[in-house]
Amino acid sequence: MTRMMPIAILLASCNGERFIGTQLDSLAGQTHGDWRLIVSDDGSSDDTLGVVRRFAAAHPSRRIEIRQGPRAGATQNFLSMIDLVEPGEALAFCDQDDVWLPHRLSRGVAAITASGPSGRGVLHVTRTTICDEALKVLRPAPLFTRPPAFRNALVQACTPANTMLVDPEGAALLKAGRNGAAEADVISHDWWAYQLIAGAGGRVIRDPAQTVLYRQHRGNVMGRNDTARAILARLGQLGAGDFGDWLRQNLAALNAARDLLTPENAHVLEEFAAALGSPGPLAAARLARLGVYRQTRAGTAALMLAAAAGRLRSGTRDGRDR
């Protein structure tokens, strides 16, 4: 039998009036009932909070907390809520415009329970079902096949937060590292969570099941990544200079939580930082020797080409290897 697991659902909202009601209704329809909801609103000027308050009034037996967000973007909003997760609770990130299928939480709880104790946390993610604005199904999200690991996490965000469930031990780990991530201004809370849990020796479960309807619309902070155009755009980011800056932000966050990493992964982090600071061809050689990888051969090749061209070093946005 699947054990009950208390879950804190962390929902970051901002001007989500159009879609948040449908998402909230999907939370109420979860087959796993042991959850509470924290909504952190980043200064909505529409009726987002009105929708949330009406939902709370319609479910008086639920613990639903509404708070003011930091107004510093979605990632900082999500990071700010991690401190509110109570000891013994798992956490699930929640986007305001998706729809959770009824087994979204129960699937994760069952997988975490079946995997056994890890001691260093378990992160479970599934795939999304990509939909248009009206929730018409377009296609499943890509199915990655290479194993999740710290050497992958260092160079790729491939654990979508909107499907993520982190067990209580993993949630405690994220709480311990949260300040460093916020101070480093990491680009993505899900990428950082993958890095920290994998780096600490936790277990990462990538489940091929689809549990979330991922709504695509003009207001998406991060859109779909399965089209040829989107894939090319993401590969292009590897050589655009910004990607190198993101890697350095992640490095700062991980260095701030270095005592949480396994000794082996602390050494990997040190070698990774040295590789990023090396001149082009040497950087690529060091990364290859370290064994970092992305989920596709094309992605790994693009990473190595960007490194060889000096595009992963600091101060390369203008095209010069400094």
mmCIF file of C-alpha atoms in Angstrom:
data_model
loop_
_atom_site.group_PDB
_atom_site.id
_atom_site.type_symbol
_atom_site.label_atom_id
_atom_site.label_comp_id
_atom_site.label_asym_id
_atom_site.label_seq_id
_atom_site.Cartn_x
_atom_site.Cartn_y
_atom_site.Cartn_z
ATOM 1 C CA MET A 1 0.000 0.000 0.000
ATOM 2 C CA THR A 2 1.239 3.480 -0.840
ATOM 3 C CA ARG A 3 1.968 5.355 2.365
ATOM 4 C CA MET A 4 0.504 8.772 2.968
ATOM 5 C CA MET A 5 2.976 11.579 2.570
ATOM 6 C CA PRO A 6 2.181 15.163 3.608
ATOM 7 C CA ILE A 7 2.948 17.504 0.716
ATOM 8 C CA ALA A 8 3.344 21.272 0.593
ATOM 9 C CA ILE A 9 2.263 22.494 -2.844
ATOM 10 C CA LEU A 10 4.127 25.693 -3.738
ATOM 11 C CA LEU A 11 2.268 27.802 -6.297
ATOM 12 C CA ALA A 12 3.859 30.996 -7.638
ATOM 13 C CA SER A 13 1.244 33.338 -9.116
ATOM 14 C CA CYS A 14 1.297 36.588 -11.046
ATOM 15 C CA ASN A 15 -1.603 37.877 -13.127
ATOM 16 C CA GLY A 16 -2.894 34.343 -13.607
ATOM 17 C CA GLU A 17 -6.617 35.086 -13.424
ATOM 18 C CA ARG A 18 -7.404 33.420 -16.763
ATOM 19 C CA PHE A 19 -6.099 29.969 -15.905
ATOM 20 C CA ILE A 20 -5.406 29.614 -12.189
ATOM 21 C CA GLY A 21 -8.954 28.556 -11.299
ATOM 22 C CA THR A 22 -8.700 25.483 -13.525
ATOM 23 C CA GLN A 23 -5.373 24.599 -11.983
ATOM 24 C CA LEU A 24 -6.739 24.960 -8.461
ATOM 25 C CA ASP A 25 -9.673 22.701 -9.325
ATOM 26 C CA SER A 26 -7.201 20.079 -10.541
ATOM 27 C CA LEU A 27 -5.435 20.217 -7.165
ATOM 28 C CA ALA A 28 -8.749 19.547 -5.459
ATOM 29 C CA GLY A 29 -9.175 16.508 -7.705
ATOM 30 C CA GLN A 30 -5.926 14.794 -6.671
ATOM 31 C CA THR A 31 -6.278 11.181 -5.580
ATOM 32 C CA HIS A 32 -3.557 11.827 -2.993
ATOM 33 C CA GLY A 33 -5.319 13.963 -0.434
ATOM 34 C CA ASP A 34 -2.616 14.739 2.125
ATOM 35 C CA TRP A 35 -1.561 18.168 0.888
ATOM 36 C CA ARG A 36 -1.674 21.833 1.780
ATOM 37 C CA LEU A 37 -1.277 24.807 -0.538
ATOM 38 C CA ILE A 38 0.904 27.897 -0.359
ATOM 39 C CA VAL A 39 0.229 30.586 -2.954
ATOM 40 C CA SER A 40 2.879 33.293 -3.241
ATOM 41 C CA ASP A 41 1.604 36.143 -5.374
ATOM 42 C CA ASP A 42 4.052 38.473 -7.108
ATOM 43 C CA GLY A 43 1.885 41.587 -7.220
ATOM 44 C CA SER A 44 -1.006 40.550 -9.456
ATOM 45 C CA SER A 45 -3.064 43.436 -10.805
ATOM 46 C CA ASP A 46 -5.929 41.225 -12.002
ATOM 47 C CA ASP A 47 -8.294 39.009 -9.984
ATOM 48 C CA THR A 48 -5.782 36.208 -9.362
ATOM 49 C CA LEU A 49 -6.020 36.568 -5.592
ATOM 50 C CA GLY A 50 -9.788 36.764 -5.765
ATOM 51 C CA VAL A 51 -9.865 33.412 -7.545
ATOM 52 C CA VAL A 52 -7.554 31.899 -4.914
ATOM 53 C CA ARG A 53 -9.602 33.286 -2.040
ATOM 54 C CA ARG A 54 -12.827 31.911 -3.504
ATOM 55 C CA PHE A 55 -11.163 28.522 -3.896
ATOM 56 C CA ALA A 56 -10.025 28.638 -0.262
ATOM 57 C CA ALA A 57 -13.543 29.552 0.884
ATOM 58 C CA ALA A 58 -14.947 26.615 -1.096
ATOM 59 C CA HIS A 59 -12.515 24.219 0.620
ATOM 60 C CA PRO A 60 -12.548 25.289 4.280
ATOM 61 C CA SER A 61 -10.998 22.030 5.494
ATOM 62 C CA ARG A 62 -7.866 22.677 3.452
ATOM 63 C CA ARG A 63 -4.801 24.528 4.721
ATOM 64 C CA ILE A 64 -4.372 27.251 2.120
ATOM 65 C CA GLU A 65 -1.939 30.095 2.756
ATOM 66 C CA ILE A 66 -1.715 33.232 0.640
ATOM 67 C CA ARG A 67 1.398 35.361 0.914
ATOM 68 C CA GLN A 68 3.147 38.242 -0.819
ATOM 69 C CA GLY A 69 5.936 37.199 -3.168
ATOM 70 C CA PRO A 70 9.324 38.914 -3.428
ATOM 71 C CA ARG A 71 8.431 40.496 -6.814
ATOM 72 C CA ALA A 72 11.735 39.405 -8.300
ATOM 73 C CA GLY A 73 10.549 36.909 -10.897
ATOM 74 C CA ALA A 74 9.151 33.395 -10.844
ATOM 75 C CA THR A 75 12.341 31.602 -9.770
ATOM 76 C CA GLN A 76 12.880 33.837 -6.734
ATOM 77 C CA ASN A 77 9.195 33.461 -5.888
ATOM 78 C CA PHE A 78 9.450 29.669 -5.870
ATOM 79 C CA LEU A 79 12.699 29.755 -3.883
ATOM 80 C CA SER A 80 11.084 32.020 -1.294
ATOM 81 C CA MET A 81 8.449 29.396 -0.520
ATOM 82 C CA ILE A 82 10.866 26.549 0.171
ATOM 83 C CA ASP A 83 11.506 27.945 3.651
ATOM 84 C CA LEU A 84 7.805 27.446 4.433
ATOM 85 C CA VAL A 85 7.905 23.685 3.946
ATOM 86 C CA GLU A 86 7.520 22.046 7.360
ATOM 87 C CA PRO A 87 9.716 19.192 8.666
ATOM 88 C CA GLY A 88 8.390 15.888 7.391
ATOM 89 C CA GLU A 89 6.653 17.414 4.371
ATOM 90 C CA ALA A 90 7.424 16.698 0.743
ATOM 91 C CA LEU A 91 7.189 19.572 -1.720
ATOM 92 C CA ALA A 92 5.645 19.960 -5.146
ATOM 93 C CA PHE A 93 6.144 23.026 -7.341
ATOM 94 C CA CYS A 94 3.012 24.225 -9.122
ATOM 95 C CA ASP A 95 2.602 26.567 -12.100
ATOM 96 C CA GLN A 96 -0.523 28.703 -12.222
ATOM 97 C CA ASP A 97 -1.516 27.864 -15.803
ATOM 98 C CA ASP A 98 -1.131 24.070 -15.961
ATOM 99 C CA VAL A 99 -3.643 21.357 -15.127
ATOM 100 C CA TRP A 100 -2.659 18.408 -12.972
ATOM 101 C CA LEU A 101 -4.090 15.016 -13.859
ATOM 102 C CA PRO A 102 -5.661 13.278 -10.834
ATOM 103 C CA HIS A 103 -2.662 10.957 -10.314
ATOM 104 C CA ARG A 104 -0.035 13.741 -10.429
ATOM 105 C CA LEU A 105 0.795 13.450 -6.718
ATOM 106 C CA SER A 106 -0.093 9.804 -6.086
ATOM 107 C CA ARG A 107 2.181 8.679 -8.926
ATOM 108 C CA GLY A 108 5.110 10.470 -7.343
ATOM 109 C CA VAL A 109 4.361 9.231 -3.838
ATOM 110 C CA ALA A 110 4.130 5.631 -5.081
ATOM 111 C CA ALA A 111 7.420 5.888 -6.986
ATOM 112 C CA ILE A 112 9.257 7.470 -4.051
ATOM 113 C CA THR A 113 7.869 4.864 -1.644
ATOM 114 C CA ALA A 114 8.800 1.980 -3.949
ATOM 115 C CA SER A 115 12.347 3.298 -4.377
ATOM 116 C CA GLY A 116 13.059 2.824 -0.680
ATOM 117 C CA PRO A 117 14.969 5.093 1.702
ATOM 118 C CA SER A 118 17.738 7.164 0.191
ATOM 119 C CA GLY A 119 18.962 9.144 3.171
ATOM 120 C CA ARG A 120 19.822 12.077 0.872
ATOM 121 C CA GLY A 121 16.496 12.807 -0.748
ATOM 122 C CA VAL A 122 14.469 11.657 -3.731
ATOM 123 C CA LEU A 123 13.367 13.841 -6.624
ATOM 124 C CA HIS A 124 10.606 12.415 -8.845
ATOM 125 C CA VAL A 125 9.603 13.972 -12.165
ATOM 126 C CA THR A 126 7.328 12.883 -14.974
ATOM 127 C CA ARG A 127 6.680 14.129 -18.491
ATOM 128 C CA THR A 128 4.155 16.781 -19.373
ATOM 129 C CA THR A 129 1.495 16.641 -22.064
ATOM 130 C CA ILE A 130 1.976 19.732 -24.211
ATOM 131 C CA CYS A 131 -1.326 21.482 -24.924
ATOM 132 C CA ASP A 132 -2.470 24.643 -26.619
ATOM 133 C CA GLU A 133 -4.112 27.510 -24.761
ATOM 134 C CA ALA A 134 -7.492 25.734 -24.806
ATOM 135 C CA LEU A 135 -5.863 22.537 -23.434
ATOM 136 C CA LYS A 136 -6.119 20.719 -26.755
ATOM 137 C CA VAL A 137 -3.464 18.006 -26.603
ATOM 138 C CA LEU A 138 -0.563 18.598 -29.002
ATOM 139 C CA ARG A 139 1.984 15.939 -28.032
ATOM 140 C CA PRO A 140 3.867 14.427 -25.110
ATOM 141 C CA ALA A 141 7.018 16.183 -23.949
ATOM 142 C CA PRO A 142 10.270 14.555 -25.103
ATOM 143 C CA LEU A 143 11.298 11.346 -23.380
ATOM 144 C CA PHE A 144 14.917 11.597 -22.274
ATOM 145 C CA THR A 145 16.773 8.291 -22.123
ATOM 146 C CA ARG A 146 20.220 9.027 -20.686
ATOM 147 C CA PRO A 147 20.401 8.523 -16.920
ATOM 148 C CA PRO A 148 19.959 11.486 -14.582
ATOM 149 C CA ALA A 149 23.182 12.302 -12.727
ATOM 150 C CA PHE A 150 25.186 15.214 -11.348
ATOM 151 C CA ARG A 151 27.346 15.331 -14.484
ATOM 152 C CA ASN A 152 24.187 15.852 -16.520
ATOM 153 C CA ALA A 153 22.619 18.275 -14.040
ATOM 154 C CA LEU A 154 25.632 20.591 -14.235
ATOM 155 C CA VAL A 155 24.931 21.367 -17.906
ATOM 156 C CA GLN A 156 21.230 20.691 -18.475
ATOM 157 C CA ALA A 157 17.881 21.427 -16.884
ATOM 158 C CA CYS A 158 15.796 18.367 -17.724
ATOM 159 C CA THR A 159 13.669 17.815 -14.611
ATOM 160 C CA PRO A 160 10.564 19.982 -15.124
ATOM 161 C CA ALA A 161 9.464 21.680 -11.927
ATOM 162 C CA ASN A 162 5.787 21.510 -12.837
ATOM 163 C CA THR A 163 5.957 17.692 -12.526
ATOM 164 C CA MET A 164 8.390 17.567 -9.609
ATOM 165 C CA LEU A 165 7.787 15.914 -6.244
ATOM 166 C CA VAL A 166 10.616 16.020 -3.685
ATOM 167 C CA ASP A 167 10.424 13.754 -0.647
ATOM 168 C CA PRO A 168 10.813 15.155 2.894
ATOM 169 C CA GLU A 169 14.553 14.444 3.059
ATOM 170 C CA GLY A 170 15.055 16.151 -0.291
ATOM 171 C CA ALA A 171 12.898 19.088 0.788
ATOM 172 C CA ALA A 172 15.085 19.534 3.877
ATOM 173 C CA LEU A 173 18.136 19.502 1.612
ATOM 174 C CA LEU A 174 16.639 22.206 -0.613
ATOM 175 C CA LYS A 175 15.842 24.291 2.457
ATOM 176 C CA ALA A 176 19.463 24.022 3.555
ATOM 177 C CA GLY A 177 20.718 25.232 0.176
ATOM 178 C CA ARG A 178 18.007 27.753 -0.634
ATOM 179 C CA ASN A 179 19.775 30.904 0.558
ATOM 180 C CA GLY A 180 22.750 30.242 -1.680
ATOM 181 C CA ALA A 181 20.489 29.732 -4.697
ATOM 182 C CA ALA A 182 18.596 32.951 -3.994
ATOM 183 C CA GLU A 183 21.786 34.974 -3.498
ATOM 184 C CA ALA A 184 23.290 33.537 -6.698
ATOM 185 C CA ASP A 185 20.063 34.456 -8.547
ATOM 186 C CA VAL A 186 19.916 31.076 -10.293
ATOM 187 C CA ILE A 187 18.021 31.092 -13.559
ATOM 188 C CA SER A 188 15.828 28.099 -12.755
ATOM 189 C CA HIS A 189 14.652 26.562 -9.492
ATOM 190 C CA ASP A 190 14.117 23.135 -11.068
ATOM 191 C CA TRP A 191 17.610 23.047 -12.577
ATOM 192 C CA TRP A 192 19.100 23.988 -9.200
ATOM 193 C CA ALA A 193 16.968 21.386 -7.365
ATOM 194 C CA TYR A 194 18.183 18.684 -9.770
ATOM 195 C CA GLN A 195 21.787 19.749 -9.264
ATOM 196 C CA LEU A 196 21.638 19.880 -5.475
ATOM 197 C CA ILE A 197 19.807 16.599 -4.918
ATOM 198 C CA ALA A 198 21.931 14.729 -7.461
ATOM 199 C CA GLY A 199 25.087 16.365 -6.098
ATOM 200 C CA ALA A 200 24.208 15.406 -2.532
ATOM 201 C CA GLY A 201 23.889 11.765 -3.528
ATOM 202 C CA GLY A 202 20.104 11.747 -3.621
ATOM 203 C CA ARG A 203 18.002 9.713 -6.025
ATOM 204 C CA VAL A 204 16.492 11.234 -9.171
ATOM 205 C CA ILE A 205 13.569 9.311 -10.692
ATOM 206 C CA ARG A 206 12.548 10.311 -14.187
ATOM 207 C CA ASP A 207 9.167 8.705 -14.820
ATOM 208 C CA PRO A 208 7.921 8.412 -18.448
ATOM 209 C CA ALA A 209 4.300 8.844 -17.346
ATOM 210 C CA GLN A 210 2.446 12.037 -18.276
ATOM 211 C CA THR A 211 0.810 13.718 -15.273
ATOM 212 C CA VAL A 212 0.503 17.418 -16.171
ATOM 213 C CA LEU A 213 -1.246 19.262 -18.991
ATOM 214 C CA TYR A 214 1.313 21.913 -19.911
ATOM 215 C CA ARG A 215 -0.616 24.838 -21.341
ATOM 216 C CA GLN A 216 1.149 26.900 -24.010
ATOM 217 C CA HIS A 217 0.189 30.567 -24.291
ATOM 218 C CA ARG A 218 1.815 33.932 -24.822
ATOM 219 C CA GLY A 219 2.462 34.459 -21.135
ATOM 220 C CA ASN A 220 4.554 31.318 -20.524
ATOM 221 C CA VAL A 221 7.753 32.090 -18.638
ATOM 222 C CA MET A 222 9.350 29.033 -20.252
ATOM 223 C CA GLY A 223 7.654 27.522 -23.284
ATOM 224 C CA ARG A 224 7.744 24.100 -24.899
ATOM 225 C CA ASN A 225 11.069 22.614 -25.949
ATOM 226 C CA ASP A 226 9.989 19.836 -28.309
ATOM 227 C CA THR A 227 9.752 21.638 -31.660
ATOM 228 C CA ALA A 228 12.661 21.923 -34.090
ATOM 229 C CA ARG A 229 12.617 25.695 -33.670
ATOM 230 C CA ALA A 230 12.689 25.451 -29.863
ATOM 231 C CA ILE A 231 15.469 22.846 -29.910
ATOM 232 C CA LEU A 232 17.588 24.975 -32.235
ATOM 233 C CA ALA A 233 16.961 28.044 -30.063
ATOM 234 C CA ARG A 234 18.099 26.192 -26.942
ATOM 235 C CA LEU A 235 21.183 24.822 -28.652
ATOM 236 C CA GLY A 236 21.903 28.349 -29.871
ATOM 237 C CA GLN A 237 21.800 29.586 -26.283
ATOM 238 C CA LEU A 238 24.821 27.410 -25.540
ATOM 239 C CA GLY A 239 26.945 29.727 -27.648
ATOM 240 C CA ALA A 240 25.238 33.003 -26.901
ATOM 241 C CA GLY A 241 27.126 33.872 -23.714
ATOM 242 C CA ASP A 242 24.071 33.798 -21.465
ATOM 243 C CA PHE A 243 24.436 30.059 -20.909
ATOM 244 C CA GLY A 244 27.916 30.541 -19.480
ATOM 245 C CA ASP A 245 26.520 33.151 -17.095
ATOM 246 C CA TRP A 246 23.809 30.710 -15.985
ATOM 247 C CA LEU A 247 26.441 28.054 -15.331
ATOM 248 C CA ARG A 248 28.370 30.483 -13.136
ATOM 249 C CA GLN A 249 25.227 31.397 -11.183
ATOM 250 C CA ASN A 250 24.610 27.690 -10.582
ATOM 251 C CA LEU A 251 28.244 27.233 -9.544
ATOM 252 C CA ALA A 252 27.884 30.006 -6.977
ATOM 253 C CA ALA A 253 24.749 28.375 -5.564
ATOM 254 C CA LEU A 254 26.382 24.954 -5.373
ATOM 255 C CA ASN A 255 29.575 26.314 -3.832
ATOM 256 C CA ALA A 256 27.460 27.944 -1.128
ATOM 257 C CA ALA A 257 26.061 24.468 -0.375
ATOM 258 C CA ARG A 258 29.320 22.608 -0.892
ATOM 259 C CA ASP A 259 29.091 20.901 2.494
ATOM 260 C CA LEU A 260 25.884 19.208 1.318
ATOM 261 C CA LEU A 261 27.555 17.520 -1.664
ATOM 262 C CA THR A 262 29.219 14.122 -1.619
ATOM 263 C CA PRO A 263 33.037 14.325 -1.610
ATOM 264 C CA GLU A 264 33.117 12.926 -5.140
ATOM 265 C CA ASN A 265 30.657 15.506 -6.455
ATOM 266 C CA ALA A 266 32.389 18.333 -4.605
ATOM 267 C CA HIS A 267 35.512 17.347 -6.549
ATOM 268 C CA VAL A 268 33.492 17.190 -9.802
ATOM 269 C CA LEU A 269 32.232 20.696 -9.085
ATOM 270 C CA GLU A 270 35.768 21.949 -8.563
ATOM 271 C CA GLU A 271 36.920 20.398 -11.840
ATOM 272 C CA PHE A 272 33.885 21.801 -13.646
ATOM 273 C CA ALA A 273 34.637 25.312 -12.405
ATOM 274 C CA ALA A 274 38.255 24.945 -13.540
ATOM 275 C CA ALA A 275 37.096 23.802 -16.981
ATOM 276 C CA LEU A 276 34.787 26.805 -17.371
ATOM 277 C CA GLY A 277 37.665 29.108 -16.543
ATOM 278 C CA SER A 278 39.994 27.547 -19.116
ATOM 279 C CA PRO A 279 40.624 28.906 -22.619
ATOM 280 C CA GLY A 280 38.448 27.428 -25.375
ATOM 281 C CA PRO A 281 39.983 24.135 -26.596
ATOM 282 C CA LEU A 282 41.282 23.315 -23.128
ATOM 283 C CA ALA A 283 37.826 23.969 -21.654
ATOM 284 C CA ALA A 284 36.249 21.515 -24.088
ATOM 285 C CA ALA A 285 38.926 18.912 -23.379
ATOM 286 C CA ARG A 286 38.471 19.231 -19.624
ATOM 287 C CA LEU A 287 34.682 19.002 -19.867
ATOM 288 C CA ALA A 288 34.947 15.906 -22.054
ATOM 289 C CA ARG A 289 37.422 14.316 -19.634
ATOM 290 C CA LEU A 290 35.116 15.115 -16.726
ATOM 291 C CA GLY A 291 32.277 13.313 -18.488
ATOM 292 C CA VAL A 292 29.579 15.998 -18.364
ATOM 293 C CA TYR A 293 26.793 15.366 -20.839
ATOM 294 C CA ARG A 294 23.445 16.534 -22.127
ATOM 295 C CA GLN A 295 20.571 14.208 -22.932
ATOM 296 C CA THR A 296 21.188 14.100 -26.687
ATOM 297 C CA ARG A 297 24.359 13.672 -28.684
ATOM 298 C CA ALA A 298 23.587 16.885 -30.553
ATOM 299 C CA GLY A 299 23.220 18.730 -27.275
ATOM 300 C CA THR A 300 26.500 17.400 -25.903
ATOM 301 C CA ALA A 301 28.270 18.225 -29.168
ATOM 302 C CA ALA A 302 26.878 21.767 -29.082
ATOM 303 C CA LEU A 303 28.097 22.154 -25.508
ATOM 304 C CA MET A 304 31.613 21.075 -26.439
ATOM 305 C CA LEU A 305 31.678 23.352 -29.489
ATOM 306 C CA ALA A 306 30.560 26.304 -27.366
ATOM 307 C CA ALA A 307 33.276 25.500 -24.821
ATOM 308 C CA ALA A 308 35.924 25.171 -27.540
ATOM 309 C CA ALA A 309 34.892 28.551 -28.952
ATOM 310 C CA GLY A 310 35.313 30.150 -25.521
ATOM 311 C CA ARG A 311 31.600 30.866 -25.238
ATOM 312 C CA LEU A 312 31.233 29.412 -21.738
ATOM 313 C CA ARG A 313 33.751 31.763 -20.139
ATOM 314 C CA SER A 314 32.662 34.897 -18.324
ATOM 315 C CA GLY A 315 32.332 38.098 -20.306
ATOM 316 C CA THR A 316 31.684 36.478 -23.699
ATOM 317 C CA ARG A 317 28.380 38.062 -24.664
ATOM 318 C CA ASP A 318 30.048 40.340 -27.188
ATOM 319 C CA GLY A 319 31.691 37.412 -28.951
ATOM 320 C CA ARG A 320 35.179 37.747 -27.468
ATOM 321 C CA ASP A 321 36.892 35.101 -25.370
ATOM 322 C CA ARG A 322 38.230 37.076 -22.432
#
